[in-house]
Amino acid sequence: MILASSLLELAVLAGVFFFYRRLKRSENLMHLLQDNQANLLARIETNARLEREIVETFGQRQSELEELNNRLEDRAQTLRKLLEQAEGISRSPQFLREIILNGRKKGLSAKQIARNAGLSIDEVELILAQNPDSKSTSP
């Protein structure tokens, strides 16, 4: 009976030791999972912070881009107006007359002046004929 009781106690002791080992392994596994969870939460928090920073800078960049776009549109409109004015001036009779007279002073022929000014030779010769200071050397 003592022997059976001792064997039973040994079996119970082995069972307790076996369950203790499993409990210890489960506890270690639980600590590992908790550490992994803490690391995951830290990474999620870092990612959330980075995302907030990105969204904030994205908003700033969007507003800067809108401002730059508005400034570019204003500049484009100003340049269009200046271009229209320049085209108007370049087609004005006084400006064309100055081009023709300057061309004559440089010694260009009526044909060369007409080509440079985008006029006909007859128009150039007419303007040259109206100016008494120019020399008539048409080809």
PDB file of C-alpha atoms in Angstrom:
ATOM      1  CA  MET A   1       0.000   0.000   0.000  1.00  0.00           C
ATOM      2  CA  ILE A   2       2.867   2.316   0.845  1.00  0.00           C
ATOM      3  CA  LEU A   3       4.442   1.376  -2.398  1.00  0.00           C
ATOM      4  CA  ALA A   4       1.242   2.044  -4.328  1.00  0.00           C
ATOM      5  CA  SER A   5       0.810   5.258  -2.444  1.00  0.00           C
ATOM      6  CA  SER A   6       4.392   6.276  -3.229  1.00  0.00           C
ATOM      7  CA  LEU A   7       3.914   5.406  -6.866  1.00  0.00           C
ATOM      8  CA  LEU A   8       0.710   7.391  -6.890  1.00  0.00           C
ATOM      9  CA  GLU A   9       2.485  10.326  -5.243  1.00  0.00           C
ATOM     10  CA  LEU A  10       5.279  10.081  -7.795  1.00  0.00           C
ATOM     11  CA  ALA A  11       2.708  10.041 -10.618  1.00  0.00           C
ATOM     12  CA  VAL A  12       0.949  13.065  -9.113  1.00  0.00           C
ATOM     13  CA  LEU A  13       4.298  14.786  -8.620  1.00  0.00           C
ATOM     14  CA  ALA A  14       5.235  14.055 -12.276  1.00  0.00           C
ATOM     15  CA  GLY A  15       1.829  15.385 -13.359  1.00  0.00           C
ATOM     16  CA  VAL A  16       2.327  18.551 -11.299  1.00  0.00           C
ATOM     17  CA  PHE A  17       5.827  18.987 -12.736  1.00  0.00           C
ATOM     18  CA  PHE A  18       4.485  18.400 -16.277  1.00  0.00           C
ATOM     19  CA  PHE A  19       1.673  20.971 -15.774  1.00  0.00           C
ATOM     20  CA  TYR A  20       4.114  23.404 -14.148  1.00  0.00           C
ATOM     21  CA  ARG A  21       6.407  23.136 -17.189  1.00  0.00           C
ATOM     22  CA  ARG A  22       3.442  23.713 -19.552  1.00  0.00           C
ATOM     23  CA  LEU A  23       2.284  26.616 -17.406  1.00  0.00           C
ATOM     24  CA  LYS A  24       5.787  28.119 -17.509  1.00  0.00           C
ATOM     25  CA  ARG A  25       5.951  27.659 -21.306  1.00  0.00           C
ATOM     26  CA  SER A  26       2.489  29.231 -21.689  1.00  0.00           C
ATOM     27  CA  GLU A  27       3.545  32.109 -19.442  1.00  0.00           C
ATOM     28  CA  ASN A  28       6.700  32.696 -21.522  1.00  0.00           C
ATOM     29  CA  LEU A  29       4.638  32.566 -24.687  1.00  0.00           C
ATOM     30  CA  MET A  30       2.146  35.028 -23.193  1.00  0.00           C
ATOM     31  CA  HIS A  31       4.994  37.438 -22.260  1.00  0.00           C
ATOM     32  CA  LEU A  32       6.374  37.112 -25.783  1.00  0.00           C
ATOM     33  CA  LEU A  33       2.955  37.894 -27.254  1.00  0.00           C
ATOM     34  CA  GLN A  34       2.573  40.875 -24.928  1.00  0.00           C
ATOM     35  CA  ASP A  35       6.000  42.187 -25.973  1.00  0.00           C
ATOM     36  CA  ASN A  36       5.102  41.715 -29.632  1.00  0.00           C
ATOM     37  CA  GLN A  37       1.800  43.470 -29.032  1.00  0.00           C
ATOM     38  CA  ALA A  38       3.568  46.360 -27.316  1.00  0.00           C
ATOM     39  CA  ASN A  39       6.011  46.614 -30.238  1.00  0.00           C
ATOM     40  CA  LEU A  40       3.133  46.512 -32.691  1.00  0.00           C
ATOM     41  CA  LEU A  41       1.269  49.233 -30.801  1.00  0.00           C
ATOM     42  CA  ALA A  42       4.427  51.365 -30.727  1.00  0.00           C
ATOM     43  CA  ARG A  43       4.837  50.928 -34.502  1.00  0.00           C
ATOM     44  CA  ILE A  44       1.164  51.737 -35.069  1.00  0.00           C
ATOM     45  CA  GLU A  45       1.531  54.871 -32.942  1.00  0.00           C
ATOM     46  CA  THR A  46       4.657  55.891 -34.892  1.00  0.00           C
ATOM     47  CA  ASN A  47       2.879  55.271 -38.186  1.00  0.00           C
ATOM     48  CA  ALA A  48      -0.134  57.291 -37.032  1.00  0.00           C
ATOM     49  CA  ARG A  49       2.143  60.180 -36.012  1.00  0.00           C
ATOM     50  CA  LEU A  50       3.957  60.051 -39.346  1.00  0.00           C
ATOM     51  CA  GLU A  51       0.641  59.941 -41.173  1.00  0.00           C
ATOM     52  CA  ARG A  52      -0.577  63.015 -39.281  1.00  0.00           C
ATOM     53  CA  GLU A  53       2.653  64.842 -40.163  1.00  0.00           C
ATOM     54  CA  ILE A  54       2.313  63.833 -43.816  1.00  0.00           C
ATOM     55  CA  VAL A  55      -1.296  65.007 -43.924  1.00  0.00           C
ATOM     56  CA  GLU A  56      -0.329  68.323 -42.316  1.00  0.00           C
ATOM     57  CA  THR A  57       2.548  68.907 -44.733  1.00  0.00           C
ATOM     58  CA  PHE A  58       0.364  67.777 -47.621  1.00  0.00           C
ATOM     59  CA  GLY A  59      -2.168  70.450 -46.700  1.00  0.00           C
ATOM     60  CA  GLN A  60       0.586  73.037 -46.501  1.00  0.00           C
ATOM     61  CA  ARG A  61       2.007  71.948 -49.857  1.00  0.00           C
ATOM     62  CA  GLN A  62      -1.445  72.068 -51.428  1.00  0.00           C
ATOM     63  CA  SER A  63      -1.994  75.625 -50.228  1.00  0.00           C
ATOM     64  CA  GLU A  64       1.502  76.616 -51.434  1.00  0.00           C
ATOM     65  CA  LEU A  65       0.804  75.034 -54.813  1.00  0.00           C
ATOM     66  CA  GLU A  66      -2.527  76.847 -55.073  1.00  0.00           C
ATOM     67  CA  GLU A  67      -0.796  80.131 -54.263  1.00  0.00           C
ATOM     68  CA  LEU A  68       1.916  79.453 -56.846  1.00  0.00           C
ATOM     69  CA  ASN A  69      -0.707  78.502 -59.408  1.00  0.00           C
ATOM     70  CA  ASN A  70      -2.587  81.758 -58.770  1.00  0.00           C
ATOM     71  CA  ARG A  71       0.625  83.736 -59.097  1.00  0.00           C
ATOM     72  CA  LEU A  72       1.471  81.924 -62.338  1.00  0.00           C
ATOM     73  CA  GLU A  73      -1.994  82.622 -63.712  1.00  0.00           C
ATOM     74  CA  ASP A  74      -1.596  86.312 -62.837  1.00  0.00           C
ATOM     75  CA  ARG A  75       1.813  86.392 -64.523  1.00  0.00           C
ATOM     76  CA  ALA A  76       0.465  84.600 -67.588  1.00  0.00           C
ATOM     77  CA  GLN A  77      -2.375  87.104 -67.848  1.00  0.00           C
ATOM     78  CA  THR A  78       0.067  90.005 -67.475  1.00  0.00           C
ATOM     79  CA  LEU A  79       2.338  88.505 -70.130  1.00  0.00           C
ATOM     80  CA  ARG A  80      -0.616  88.025 -72.483  1.00  0.00           C
ATOM     81  CA  LYS A  81      -1.545  91.689 -72.059  1.00  0.00           C
ATOM     82  CA  LEU A  82       2.058  92.750 -72.675  1.00  0.00           C
ATOM     83  CA  LEU A  83       2.237  90.520 -75.738  1.00  0.00           C
ATOM     84  CA  GLU A  84      -0.972  92.045 -77.118  1.00  0.00           C
ATOM     85  CA  GLN A  85       0.428  95.511 -76.500  1.00  0.00           C
ATOM     86  CA  ALA A  86       3.714  94.591 -78.188  1.00  0.00           C
ATOM     87  CA  GLU A  87       1.870  93.163 -81.178  1.00  0.00           C
ATOM     88  CA  GLY A  88      -0.208  96.333 -81.379  1.00  0.00           C
ATOM     89  CA  ILE A  89       2.891  98.504 -81.223  1.00  0.00           C
ATOM     90  CA  SER A  90       4.787  96.411 -83.760  1.00  0.00           C
ATOM     91  CA  ARG A  91       1.936  96.872 -86.248  1.00  0.00           C
ATOM     92  CA  SER A  92       1.531 100.590 -85.606  1.00  0.00           C
ATOM     93  CA  PRO A  93       2.350 102.822 -88.590  1.00  0.00           C
ATOM     94  CA  GLN A  94       4.820 104.923 -86.609  1.00  0.00           C
ATOM     95  CA  PHE A  95       6.756 101.847 -85.471  1.00  0.00           C
ATOM     96  CA  LEU A  96       6.848 100.394 -88.990  1.00  0.00           C
ATOM     97  CA  ARG A  97       7.990 103.774 -90.314  1.00  0.00           C
ATOM     98  CA  GLU A  98      10.834 103.789 -87.769  1.00  0.00           C
ATOM     99  CA  ILE A  99      11.847 100.253 -88.770  1.00  0.00           C
ATOM    100  CA  ILE A 100      11.912 101.238 -92.418  1.00  0.00           C
ATOM    101  CA  LEU A 101      13.898 104.424 -91.820  1.00  0.00           C
ATOM    102  CA  ASN A 102      16.365 102.645 -89.531  1.00  0.00           C
ATOM    103  CA  GLY A 103      16.806  99.933 -92.136  1.00  0.00           C
ATOM    104  CA  ARG A 104      17.545 102.592 -94.753  1.00  0.00           C
ATOM    105  CA  LYS A 105      20.090 104.218 -92.431  1.00  0.00           C
ATOM    106  CA  LYS A 106      21.807 100.853 -92.067  1.00  0.00           C
ATOM    107  CA  GLY A 107      22.048 100.651 -95.840  1.00  0.00           C
ATOM    108  CA  LEU A 108      19.475  97.901 -96.398  1.00  0.00           C
ATOM    109  CA  SER A 109      17.629  97.704 -99.700  1.00  0.00           C
ATOM    110  CA  ALA A 110      13.863  98.175 -99.940  1.00  0.00           C
ATOM    111  CA  LYS A 111      13.488  94.441-100.555  1.00  0.00           C
ATOM    112  CA  GLN A 112      15.461  93.564 -97.390  1.00  0.00           C
ATOM    113  CA  ILE A 113      13.546  96.111 -95.337  1.00  0.00           C
ATOM    114  CA  ALA A 114      10.222  94.782 -96.657  1.00  0.00           C
ATOM    115  CA  ARG A 115      11.204  91.211 -95.764  1.00  0.00           C
ATOM    116  CA  ASN A 116      12.352  92.240 -92.256  1.00  0.00           C
ATOM    117  CA  ALA A 117       9.245  94.343 -91.560  1.00  0.00           C
ATOM    118  CA  GLY A 118       6.780  91.898 -93.126  1.00  0.00           C
ATOM    119  CA  LEU A 119       5.563  94.498 -95.626  1.00  0.00           C
ATOM    120  CA  SER A 120       5.406  94.714 -99.377  1.00  0.00           C
ATOM    121  CA  ILE A 121       8.178  96.449-101.313  1.00  0.00           C
ATOM    122  CA  ASP A 122       5.672  99.044-102.548  1.00  0.00           C
ATOM    123  CA  GLU A 123       4.726  99.979 -98.962  1.00  0.00           C
ATOM    124  CA  VAL A 124       8.377 100.350 -98.033  1.00  0.00           C
ATOM    125  CA  GLU A 125       9.122 102.470-101.101  1.00  0.00           C
ATOM    126  CA  LEU A 126       6.086 104.669-100.394  1.00  0.00           C
ATOM    127  CA  ILE A 127       7.269 105.388 -96.850  1.00  0.00           C
ATOM    128  CA  LEU A 128      10.816 106.000 -98.075  1.00  0.00           C
ATOM    129  CA  ALA A 129       9.510 108.364-100.719  1.00  0.00           C
ATOM    130  CA  GLN A 130       7.621 110.370 -98.076  1.00  0.00           C
ATOM    131  CA  ASN A 131      10.816 110.875 -96.093  1.00  0.00           C
ATOM    132  CA  PRO A 132      13.019 113.503 -97.747  1.00  0.00           C
ATOM    133  CA  ASP A 133      16.086 112.510 -95.698  1.00  0.00           C
ATOM    134  CA  SER A 134      16.276 108.931 -97.037  1.00  0.00           C
ATOM    135  CA  LYS A 135      18.247 108.070-100.132  1.00  0.00           C
ATOM    136  CA  SER A 136      16.315 106.229-102.794  1.00  0.00           C
ATOM    137  CA  THR A 137      18.380 103.169-103.640  1.00  0.00           C
ATOM    138  CA  SER A 138      15.782 100.588-104.454  1.00  0.00           C
ATOM    139  CA  PRO A 139      16.942  97.583-106.544  1.00  0.00           C
TER     140      PRO A 139
END
